Coordinates of C-alpha atoms and ligand atoms in Angstrom, one line a residue:
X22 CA 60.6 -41.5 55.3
X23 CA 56.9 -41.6 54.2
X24 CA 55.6 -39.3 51.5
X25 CA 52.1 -38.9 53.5
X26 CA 51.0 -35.5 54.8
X27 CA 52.5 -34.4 57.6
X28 CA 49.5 -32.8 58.7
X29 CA 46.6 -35.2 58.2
X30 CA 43.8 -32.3 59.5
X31 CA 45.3 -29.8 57.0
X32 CA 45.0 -32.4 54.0
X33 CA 41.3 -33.5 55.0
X34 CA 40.6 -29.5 54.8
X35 CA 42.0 -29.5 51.5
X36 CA 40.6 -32.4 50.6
X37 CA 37.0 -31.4 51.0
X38 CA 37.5 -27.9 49.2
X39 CA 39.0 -30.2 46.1
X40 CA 35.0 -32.1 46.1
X41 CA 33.3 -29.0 47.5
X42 CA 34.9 -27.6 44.5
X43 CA 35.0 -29.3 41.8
X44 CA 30.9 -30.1 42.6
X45 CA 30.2 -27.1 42.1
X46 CA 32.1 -26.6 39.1
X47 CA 30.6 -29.5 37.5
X48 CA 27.1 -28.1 38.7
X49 CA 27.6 -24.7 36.5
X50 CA 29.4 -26.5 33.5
X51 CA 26.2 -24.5 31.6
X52 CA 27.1 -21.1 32.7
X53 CA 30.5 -21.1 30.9
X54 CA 31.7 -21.0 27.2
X55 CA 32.4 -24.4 26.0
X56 CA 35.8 -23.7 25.3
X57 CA 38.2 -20.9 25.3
X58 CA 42.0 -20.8 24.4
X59 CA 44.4 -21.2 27.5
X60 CA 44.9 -17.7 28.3
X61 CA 49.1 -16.6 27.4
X62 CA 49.5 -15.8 31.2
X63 CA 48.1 -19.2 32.6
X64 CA 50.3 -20.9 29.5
X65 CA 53.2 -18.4 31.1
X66 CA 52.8 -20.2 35.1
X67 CA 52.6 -23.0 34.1
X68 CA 56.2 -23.4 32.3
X69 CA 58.5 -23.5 35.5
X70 CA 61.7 -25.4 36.3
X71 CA 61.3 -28.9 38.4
X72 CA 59.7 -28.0 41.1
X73 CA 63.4 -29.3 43.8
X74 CA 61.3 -28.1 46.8
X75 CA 57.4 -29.1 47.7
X76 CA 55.3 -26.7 48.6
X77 CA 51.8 -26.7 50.7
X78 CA 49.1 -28.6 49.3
X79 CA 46.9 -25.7 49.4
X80 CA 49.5 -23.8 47.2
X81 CA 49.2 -26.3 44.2
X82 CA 45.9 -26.7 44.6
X83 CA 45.4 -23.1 44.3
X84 CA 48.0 -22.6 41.1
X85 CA 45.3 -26.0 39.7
X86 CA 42.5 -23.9 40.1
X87 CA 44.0 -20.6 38.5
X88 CA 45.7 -22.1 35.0
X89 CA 44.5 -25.9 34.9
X90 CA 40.7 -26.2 35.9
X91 CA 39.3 -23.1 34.1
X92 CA 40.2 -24.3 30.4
X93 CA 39.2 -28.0 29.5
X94 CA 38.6 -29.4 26.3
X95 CA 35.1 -28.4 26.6
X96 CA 33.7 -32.0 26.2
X97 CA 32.3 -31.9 30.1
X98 CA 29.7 -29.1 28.9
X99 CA 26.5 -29.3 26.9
X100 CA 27.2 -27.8 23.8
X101 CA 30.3 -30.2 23.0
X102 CA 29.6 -32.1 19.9
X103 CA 33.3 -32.8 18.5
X104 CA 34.7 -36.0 17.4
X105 CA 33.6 -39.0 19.8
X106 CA 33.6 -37.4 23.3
X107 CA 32.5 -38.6 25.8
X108 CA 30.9 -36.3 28.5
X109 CA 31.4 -37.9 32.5
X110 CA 29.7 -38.3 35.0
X111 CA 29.6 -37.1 38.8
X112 CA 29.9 -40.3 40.5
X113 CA 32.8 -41.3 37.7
X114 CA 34.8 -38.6 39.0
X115 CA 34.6 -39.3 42.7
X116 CA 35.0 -43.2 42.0
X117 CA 38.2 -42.2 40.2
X118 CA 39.1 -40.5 43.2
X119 CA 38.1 -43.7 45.6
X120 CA 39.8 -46.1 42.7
X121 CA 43.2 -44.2 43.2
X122 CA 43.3 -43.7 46.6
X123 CA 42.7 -47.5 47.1
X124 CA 45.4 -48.0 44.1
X125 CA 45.2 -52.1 44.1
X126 CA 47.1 -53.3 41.1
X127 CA 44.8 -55.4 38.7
X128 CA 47.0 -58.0 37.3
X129 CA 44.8 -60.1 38.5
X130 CA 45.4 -61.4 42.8
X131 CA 42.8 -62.6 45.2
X132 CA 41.1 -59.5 45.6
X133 CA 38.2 -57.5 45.7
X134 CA 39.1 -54.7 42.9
X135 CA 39.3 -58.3 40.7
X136 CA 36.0 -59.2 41.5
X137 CA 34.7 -55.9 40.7
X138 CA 36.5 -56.3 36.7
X139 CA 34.6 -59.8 36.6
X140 CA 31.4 -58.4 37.5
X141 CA 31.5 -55.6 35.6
X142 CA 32.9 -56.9 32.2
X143 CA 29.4 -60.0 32.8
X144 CA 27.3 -57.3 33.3
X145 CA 29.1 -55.6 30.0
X146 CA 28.9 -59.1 28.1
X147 CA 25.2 -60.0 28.9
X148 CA 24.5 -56.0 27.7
X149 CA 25.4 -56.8 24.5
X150 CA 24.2 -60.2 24.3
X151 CA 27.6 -62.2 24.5
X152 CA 28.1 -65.4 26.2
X153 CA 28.3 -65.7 29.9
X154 CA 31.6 -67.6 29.2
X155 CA 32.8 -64.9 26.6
X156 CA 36.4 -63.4 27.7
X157 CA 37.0 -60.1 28.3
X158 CA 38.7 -57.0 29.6
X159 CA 38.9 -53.3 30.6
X160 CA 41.7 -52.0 28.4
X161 CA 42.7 -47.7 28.1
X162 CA 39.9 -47.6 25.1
X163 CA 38.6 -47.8 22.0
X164 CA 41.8 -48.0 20.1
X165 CA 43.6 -50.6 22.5
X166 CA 40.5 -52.8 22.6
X167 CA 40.5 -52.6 18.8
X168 CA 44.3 -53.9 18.9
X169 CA 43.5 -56.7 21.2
X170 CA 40.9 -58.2 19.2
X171 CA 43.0 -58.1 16.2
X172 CA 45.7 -59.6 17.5
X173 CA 43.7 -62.3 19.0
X174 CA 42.1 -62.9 15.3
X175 CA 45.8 -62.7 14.1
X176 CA 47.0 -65.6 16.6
X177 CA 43.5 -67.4 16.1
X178 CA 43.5 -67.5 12.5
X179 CA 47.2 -66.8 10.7
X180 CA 47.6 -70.6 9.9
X181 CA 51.4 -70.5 11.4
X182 CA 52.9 -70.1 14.9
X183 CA 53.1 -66.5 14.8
X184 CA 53.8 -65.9 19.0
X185 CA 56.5 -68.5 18.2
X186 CA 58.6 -67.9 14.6
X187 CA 57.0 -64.0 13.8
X188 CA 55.1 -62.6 10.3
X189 CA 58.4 -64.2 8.4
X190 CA 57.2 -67.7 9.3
X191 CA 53.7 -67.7 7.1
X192 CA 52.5 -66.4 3.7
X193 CA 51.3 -62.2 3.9
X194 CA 48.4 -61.5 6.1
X195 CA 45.8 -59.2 4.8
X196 CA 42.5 -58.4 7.0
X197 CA 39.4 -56.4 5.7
X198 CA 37.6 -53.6 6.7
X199 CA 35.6 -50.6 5.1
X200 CA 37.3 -47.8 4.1
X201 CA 35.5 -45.5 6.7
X202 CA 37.1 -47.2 9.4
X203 CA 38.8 -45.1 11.7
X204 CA 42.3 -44.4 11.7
X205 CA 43.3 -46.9 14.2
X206 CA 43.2 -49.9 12.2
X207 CA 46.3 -48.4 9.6
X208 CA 48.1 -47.6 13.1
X209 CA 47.3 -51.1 14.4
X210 CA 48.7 -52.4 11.5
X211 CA 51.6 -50.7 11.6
X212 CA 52.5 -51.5 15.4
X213 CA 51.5 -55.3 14.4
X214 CA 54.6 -54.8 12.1
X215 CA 52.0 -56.4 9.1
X216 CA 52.2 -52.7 7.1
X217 CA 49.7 -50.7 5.6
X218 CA 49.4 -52.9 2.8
X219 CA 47.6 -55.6 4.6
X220 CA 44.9 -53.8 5.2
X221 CA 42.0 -54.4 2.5
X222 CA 40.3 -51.0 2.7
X223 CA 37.0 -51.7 1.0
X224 CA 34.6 -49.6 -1.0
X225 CA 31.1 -48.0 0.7
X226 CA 28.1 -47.6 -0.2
X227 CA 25.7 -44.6 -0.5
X228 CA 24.9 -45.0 3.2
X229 CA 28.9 -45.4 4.1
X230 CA 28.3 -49.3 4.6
X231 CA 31.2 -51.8 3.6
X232 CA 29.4 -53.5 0.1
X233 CA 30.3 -56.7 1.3
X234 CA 30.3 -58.2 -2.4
X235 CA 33.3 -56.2 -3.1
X236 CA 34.8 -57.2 0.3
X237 CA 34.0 -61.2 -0.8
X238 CA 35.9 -60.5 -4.4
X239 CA 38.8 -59.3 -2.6
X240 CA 38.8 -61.8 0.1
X241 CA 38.4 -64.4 -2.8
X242 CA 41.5 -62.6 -5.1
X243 CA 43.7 -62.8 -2.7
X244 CA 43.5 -66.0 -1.7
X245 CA 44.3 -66.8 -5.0
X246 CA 47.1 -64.7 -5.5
X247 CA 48.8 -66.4 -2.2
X248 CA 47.9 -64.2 0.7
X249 CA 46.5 -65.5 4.0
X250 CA 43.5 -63.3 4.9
X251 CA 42.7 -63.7 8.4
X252 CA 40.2 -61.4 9.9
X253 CA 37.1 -59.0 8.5
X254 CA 36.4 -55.9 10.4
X255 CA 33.1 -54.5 10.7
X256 CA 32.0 -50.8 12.1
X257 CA 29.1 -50.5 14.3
X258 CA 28.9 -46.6 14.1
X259 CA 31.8 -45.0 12.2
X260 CA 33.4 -42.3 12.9
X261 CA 32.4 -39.7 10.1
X262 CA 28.8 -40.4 10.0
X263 CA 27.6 -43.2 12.5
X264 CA 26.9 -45.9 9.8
X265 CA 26.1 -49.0 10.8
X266 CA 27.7 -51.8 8.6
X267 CA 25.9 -55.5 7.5
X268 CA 26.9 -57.1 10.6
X269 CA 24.9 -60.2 9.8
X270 CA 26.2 -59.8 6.3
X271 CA 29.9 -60.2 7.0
X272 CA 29.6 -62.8 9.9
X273 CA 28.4 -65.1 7.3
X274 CA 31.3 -64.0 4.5
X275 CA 33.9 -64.2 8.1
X276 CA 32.4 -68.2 8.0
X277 CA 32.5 -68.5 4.6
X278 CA 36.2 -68.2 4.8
X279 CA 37.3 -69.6 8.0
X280 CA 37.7 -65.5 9.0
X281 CA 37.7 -64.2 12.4
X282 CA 35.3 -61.4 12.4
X283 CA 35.7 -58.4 15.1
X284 CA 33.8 -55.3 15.2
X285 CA 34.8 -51.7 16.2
X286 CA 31.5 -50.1 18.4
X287 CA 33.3 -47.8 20.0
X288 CA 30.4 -45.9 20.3
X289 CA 27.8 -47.3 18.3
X290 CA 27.9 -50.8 20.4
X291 CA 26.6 -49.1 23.6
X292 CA 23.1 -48.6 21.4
X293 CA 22.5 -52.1 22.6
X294 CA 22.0 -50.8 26.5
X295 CA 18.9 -48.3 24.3
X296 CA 15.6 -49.1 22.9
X297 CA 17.4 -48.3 19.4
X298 CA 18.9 -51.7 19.7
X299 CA 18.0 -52.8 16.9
X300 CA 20.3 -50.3 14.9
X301 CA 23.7 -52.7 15.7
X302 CA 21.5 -55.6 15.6
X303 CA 24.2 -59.0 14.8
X304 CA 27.2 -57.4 16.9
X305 CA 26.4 -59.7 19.2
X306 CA 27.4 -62.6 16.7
X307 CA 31.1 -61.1 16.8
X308 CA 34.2 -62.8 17.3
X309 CA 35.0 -59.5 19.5
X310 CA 34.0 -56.6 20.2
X311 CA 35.7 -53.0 21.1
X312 CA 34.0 -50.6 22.8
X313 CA 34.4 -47.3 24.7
X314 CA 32.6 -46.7 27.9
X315 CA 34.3 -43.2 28.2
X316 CA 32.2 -42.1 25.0
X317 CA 28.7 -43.0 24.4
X318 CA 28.5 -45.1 28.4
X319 CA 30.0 -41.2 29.9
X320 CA 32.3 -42.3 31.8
X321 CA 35.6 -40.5 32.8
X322 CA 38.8 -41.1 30.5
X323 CA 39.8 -43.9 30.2
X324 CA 38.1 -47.1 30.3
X325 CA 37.2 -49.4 27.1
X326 CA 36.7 -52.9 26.8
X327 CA 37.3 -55.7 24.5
X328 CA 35.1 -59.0 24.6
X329 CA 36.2 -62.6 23.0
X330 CA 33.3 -65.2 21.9
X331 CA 36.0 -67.5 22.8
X332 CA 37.6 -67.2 26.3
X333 CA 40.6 -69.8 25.0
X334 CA 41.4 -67.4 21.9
X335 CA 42.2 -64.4 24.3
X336 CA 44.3 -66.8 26.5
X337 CA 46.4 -68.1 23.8
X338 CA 46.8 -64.6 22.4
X339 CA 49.1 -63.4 25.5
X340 CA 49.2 -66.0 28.5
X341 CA 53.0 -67.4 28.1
X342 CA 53.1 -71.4 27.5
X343 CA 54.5 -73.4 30.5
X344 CA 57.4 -72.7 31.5
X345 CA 57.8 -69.2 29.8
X346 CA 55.9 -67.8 32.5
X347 CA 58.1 -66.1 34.7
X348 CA 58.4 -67.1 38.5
X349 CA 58.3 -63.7 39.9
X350 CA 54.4 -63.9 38.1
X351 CA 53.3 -67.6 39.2
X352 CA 50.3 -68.0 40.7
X353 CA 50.4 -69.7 44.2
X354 CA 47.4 -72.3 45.4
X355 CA 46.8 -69.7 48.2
X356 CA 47.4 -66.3 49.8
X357 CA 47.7 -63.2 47.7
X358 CA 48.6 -64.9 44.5
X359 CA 45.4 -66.9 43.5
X360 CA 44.9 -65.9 40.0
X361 CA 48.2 -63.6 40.0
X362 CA 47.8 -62.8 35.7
X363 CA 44.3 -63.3 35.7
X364 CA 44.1 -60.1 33.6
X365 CA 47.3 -59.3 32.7
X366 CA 47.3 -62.5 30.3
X367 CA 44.0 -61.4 28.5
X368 CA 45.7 -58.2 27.2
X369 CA 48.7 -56.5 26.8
X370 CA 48.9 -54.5 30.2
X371 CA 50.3 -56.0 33.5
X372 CA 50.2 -53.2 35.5
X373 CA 46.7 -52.3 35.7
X374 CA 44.4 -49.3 37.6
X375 CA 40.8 -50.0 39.2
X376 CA 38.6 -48.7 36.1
X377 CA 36.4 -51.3 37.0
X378 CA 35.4 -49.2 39.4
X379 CA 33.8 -45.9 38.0
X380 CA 32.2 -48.3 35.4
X381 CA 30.0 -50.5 38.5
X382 CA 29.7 -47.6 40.6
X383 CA 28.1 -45.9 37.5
X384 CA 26.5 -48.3 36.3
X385 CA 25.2 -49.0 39.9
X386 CA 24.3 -45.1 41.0
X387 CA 22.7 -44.0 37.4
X388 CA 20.9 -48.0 36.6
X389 CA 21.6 -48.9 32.9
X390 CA 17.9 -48.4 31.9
X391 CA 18.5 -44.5 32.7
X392 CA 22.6 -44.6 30.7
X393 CA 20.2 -46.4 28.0
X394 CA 17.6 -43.6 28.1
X395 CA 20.2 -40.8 27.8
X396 CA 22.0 -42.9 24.7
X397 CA 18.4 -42.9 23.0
X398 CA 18.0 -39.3 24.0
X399 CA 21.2 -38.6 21.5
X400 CA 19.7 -40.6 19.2
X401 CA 16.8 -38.7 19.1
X402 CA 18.5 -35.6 19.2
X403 CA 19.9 -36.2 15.9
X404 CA 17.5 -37.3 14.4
X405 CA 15.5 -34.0 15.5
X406 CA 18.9 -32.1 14.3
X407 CA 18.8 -34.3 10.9
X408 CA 15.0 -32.7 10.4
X409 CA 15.8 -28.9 11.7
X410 CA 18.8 -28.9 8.8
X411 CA 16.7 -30.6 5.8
X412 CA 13.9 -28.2 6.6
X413 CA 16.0 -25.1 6.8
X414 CA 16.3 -23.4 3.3
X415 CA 20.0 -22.2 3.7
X416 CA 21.1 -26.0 5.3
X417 CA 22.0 -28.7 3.4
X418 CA 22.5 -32.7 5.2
X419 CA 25.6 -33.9 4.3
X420 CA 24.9 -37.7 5.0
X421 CA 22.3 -39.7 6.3
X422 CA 21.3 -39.9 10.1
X423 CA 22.3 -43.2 11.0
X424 CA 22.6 -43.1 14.4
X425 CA 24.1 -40.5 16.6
X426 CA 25.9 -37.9 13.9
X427 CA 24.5 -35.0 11.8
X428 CA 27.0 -33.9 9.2
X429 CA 25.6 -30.4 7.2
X430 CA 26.7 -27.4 6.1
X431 CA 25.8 -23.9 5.2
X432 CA 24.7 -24.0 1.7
X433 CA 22.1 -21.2 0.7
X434 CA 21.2 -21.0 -2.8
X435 CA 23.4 -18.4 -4.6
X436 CA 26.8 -19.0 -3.1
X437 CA 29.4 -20.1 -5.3
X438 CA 30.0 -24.0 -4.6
X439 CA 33.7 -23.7 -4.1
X440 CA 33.3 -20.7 -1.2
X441 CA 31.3 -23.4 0.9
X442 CA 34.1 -25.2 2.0
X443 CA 36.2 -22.8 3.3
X444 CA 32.9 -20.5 4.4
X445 CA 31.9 -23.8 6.4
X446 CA 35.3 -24.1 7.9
X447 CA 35.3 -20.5 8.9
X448 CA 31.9 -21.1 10.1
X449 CA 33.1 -24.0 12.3
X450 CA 36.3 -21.7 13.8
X451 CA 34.2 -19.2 15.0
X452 CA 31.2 -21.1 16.7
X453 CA 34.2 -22.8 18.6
X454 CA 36.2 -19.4 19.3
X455 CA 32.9 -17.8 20.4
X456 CA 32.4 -20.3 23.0
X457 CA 28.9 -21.2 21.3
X458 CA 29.1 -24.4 20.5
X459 CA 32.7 -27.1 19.5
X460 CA 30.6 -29.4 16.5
X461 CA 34.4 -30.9 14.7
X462 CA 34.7 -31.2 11.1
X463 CA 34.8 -33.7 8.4
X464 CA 34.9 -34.0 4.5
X465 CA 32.7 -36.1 2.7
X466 CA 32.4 -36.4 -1.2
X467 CA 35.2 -33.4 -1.1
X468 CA 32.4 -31.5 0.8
X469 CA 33.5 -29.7 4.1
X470 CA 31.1 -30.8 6.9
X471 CA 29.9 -29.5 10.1
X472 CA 30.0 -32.3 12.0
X473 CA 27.9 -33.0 15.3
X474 CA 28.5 -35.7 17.0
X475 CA 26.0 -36.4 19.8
X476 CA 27.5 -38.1 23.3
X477 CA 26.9 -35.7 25.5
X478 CA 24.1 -36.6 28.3
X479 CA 23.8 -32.7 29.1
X480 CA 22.5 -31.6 26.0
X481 CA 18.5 -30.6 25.6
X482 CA 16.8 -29.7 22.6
X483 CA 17.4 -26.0 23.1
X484 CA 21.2 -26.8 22.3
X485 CA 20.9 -27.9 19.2
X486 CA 18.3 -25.1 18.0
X487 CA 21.0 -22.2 19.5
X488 CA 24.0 -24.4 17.1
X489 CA 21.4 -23.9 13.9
X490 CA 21.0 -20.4 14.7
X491 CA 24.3 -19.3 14.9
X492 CA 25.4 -21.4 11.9
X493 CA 23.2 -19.4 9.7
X494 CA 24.1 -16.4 11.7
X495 CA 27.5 -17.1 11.6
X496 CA 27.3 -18.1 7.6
X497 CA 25.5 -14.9 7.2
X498 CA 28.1 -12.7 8.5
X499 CA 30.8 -14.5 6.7
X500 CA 29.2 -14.7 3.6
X501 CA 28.4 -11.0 3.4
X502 CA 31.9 -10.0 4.3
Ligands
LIG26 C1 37.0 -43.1 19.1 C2 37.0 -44.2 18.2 C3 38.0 -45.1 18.1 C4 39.2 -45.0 19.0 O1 38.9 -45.1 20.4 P1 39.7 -44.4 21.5 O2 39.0 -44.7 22.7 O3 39.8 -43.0 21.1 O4 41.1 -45.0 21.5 C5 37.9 -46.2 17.3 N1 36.8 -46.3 16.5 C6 35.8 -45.4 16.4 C7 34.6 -45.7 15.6 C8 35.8 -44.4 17.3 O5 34.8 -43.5 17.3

């Protein structure tokens, strides 16, 4: 039996009302609150039994656009500043409906869904100045790229044959990184079964950069006391505050030591397609390099990528040696299985979707000059945010402007210093449950921050002067009552 439609006229109906639709919906994103709560009768449809029976397409469609569609996180809309999300585009969506519907499985195989990866990941490689022979993949995102590159640094530079004999089979690993890294490098070294404790979280500066003196000391203690450092992690963009750390500055201390060095841009990296270049200046000089593309390069959930310097180092990470390759995944001299793994032994995934495609259709449709333009748009936009809150008298910047994120709070002179944080938090709650405006939060120095963080290539200046206003409308309120 097939599972296609029995009705191929009915479907293609159906079909054009979902991108009819949903074209229209993304055309109006302005019109509607950022976010609102999923409503208790949509939460109360959509808990049903397993659905035993099907039911017309039209019929789910309709129950989609009834309880799903009308309550997203917000991020699609112009006033969505939280965490690191990334907005979408138009074309991403319909490529992600062209990328399915093809469905070719990007192992690797003779192909053109392969050659669309390789092109995109040299047109991602020359962006941010890497070799042309530079390795590299599409991988879920930021936090699976950042995995990747570590466990290529692990394999690279661990001194034993981990793949073969495991942690047991060397001295204790320990790896470097600030300690405003974000939380994926404690989970990564959790799943890499090293523990918490080989992580070296090292001390910041006033401008939330790694001081690399104290990372050298460390490195240097450590060898002495026995361990086996391997890698030094460096943040272009953090997550709190968008600080930039001395890239050029720890590639030399990685050389110094015989250290692999790989950076997490997950956002910040992707100022390299912008004429603020200069901000991540020395990335390029990475052993590898996470990104995102469904952040700061707007493209649908999920696509990220990781890049090697050295195209051997990834290989030797995950291909199997000789005859550990299994014969169900050999690669023939012809037909389909040219290049079976070509993928699939840069990274941890063997079944893989087309996310190449959204990426070089994008990238294709919008031109990178014009992603580039809306990146330094957001940079611009905070900067101009960074200005509006040091000049208001009742604002207070709670970090420096580095790059794309404003962190403030409400602060006027004669409130008590321990009613701002909760007053800020309260502050924060109701700009989201009002629909105004979803900044996230953050604490810096103990202080509760506002947080803004600026990916969004729908948001004008007008935006961000409405989010002031009703902050110190907002603040205001609270404060009085
Ligand atoms: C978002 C983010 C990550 C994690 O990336 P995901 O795509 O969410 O997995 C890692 N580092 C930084 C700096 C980030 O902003």
């Amino acid at each position: 039996m097939s599972l296609d439609p029995t009705d191929w006229n009915e479907t293609r109906a159906v079909g054009r009302a979902m991108v009819d639709d949903i074209l229209t919906w993304l055309e109006t994103v302005r019109e509607r609150p950022v976010w609102t709560s999923v409503p208790a009768d949509a939460k109360a449809r959509l808990d049903e039994a397993v659905p035993r029976a099907g039911a017309p397409l039209a019929e789910v469609y309709a129950a989609f656009k009834r309880d799903v569609l009308p309550y997203p996180t917000g991020n699609i809309h112009p006033r969505f500043w939280g965490w690191v999300m990334g907005t979408g585009t138009t074309t991403g969506a319909l490529a992600e409906m062209l990328a399915a519907a093809m469905n070719p499985h990007l192992a690797g195989y003779d192909q053109s869904a392969a050659i669309i990866e390789r092109q995109v990941l040299d047109w991602l490689k020359e962006l941010v100045d890497f070799p042309k022979d530079a390795s590299g993949v599409l991988v879920s995102g930021g936090t699976a790229a950042n995995v990747e590159g570590l466990t290529a640094a692990r394999v690279a530079r661990c001194s034993f044959d981990i793949r073969e004999e495991g942690l047991r089979a060397g001295p204790p690993l320990t790896l470097y990184a600030s300690s405003e890294t974000h939380g994926w490098i404690t989970q990564a070294c959790e799943t890499m079964g090293m523990g918490r404790q080989a992580l070296r979280s090292i001390a910041v500066d006033d401008d939330y950069r790694i001081d690399v003196a104290a990372c050298r000391a460390r490195i240097a203690a450590d060898i002495a006391a026995g361990c086996r450092p391997f890698a030094i992690v460096g943040n272009a963009g953090t997550v709190n505050t968008g600080a930039v750390d001395d890239l050029v500055a720890l590639r030399a201390l990685a050389d110094d030591f015989d250290l692999w060095f790989h950076i997490d841009g997950a956002f910040g990296a992707l100022a390299a397609w912008s004429d603020s270049r200069a901000l991540v200046a020395g990335q390029e000089r990475a052993d590898s390099l996470a990104f995102d593309l469904h952040k700061w390069g707007y493209m649908p959930y999920e696509v990220g990528v990781i890049l090697t310097r050295d195209p051997g180092a990834q290989l030797a990470t995950y291909k199997p040696g000789g005859a550990a390759k299994p014969a169900y995944l050999r690669s023939a001299e012809g037909g389909i299985s040219v290049d079976t793994t070509y993928f699939a032994d840069r990274g941890m995934q063997l079944s893989r979707g087309f996310r190449a495609l959204k990426v070089w259709m994008s990238m294709k449709e919008q031109g990178v000059d014009r992603i580039g333009n809306a990146i330094q748009t957001n940079i611009d936009q905070a900067r101009r945010l960074g200005v509006m809150v040091e000049a208001h008298p009742d604002l207070q910047l709670l970090a420096p402007v580095a790059m794309n994120i404003v962190c403030f709070r409400y602060a006027p002179s004669g409130l008590a210093a321990d009613t701002l944080n909760s007053l800020n938090e309260a502050i924060l709650i109701a700009l989201q449950a009002r629909g105004i405006a979803v900044p996230s939060q953050t604490v810096l120095h103990d202080r509760f921050a506002i947080r803004v963080c600026i990916t969004n290539h729908r948001s004008q200046d007008h935006d961000f002067d409405a989010l002031v206003d009703a902050v110190v409308k907002i603040g205001a309120e609270l404060a009085a009552a």
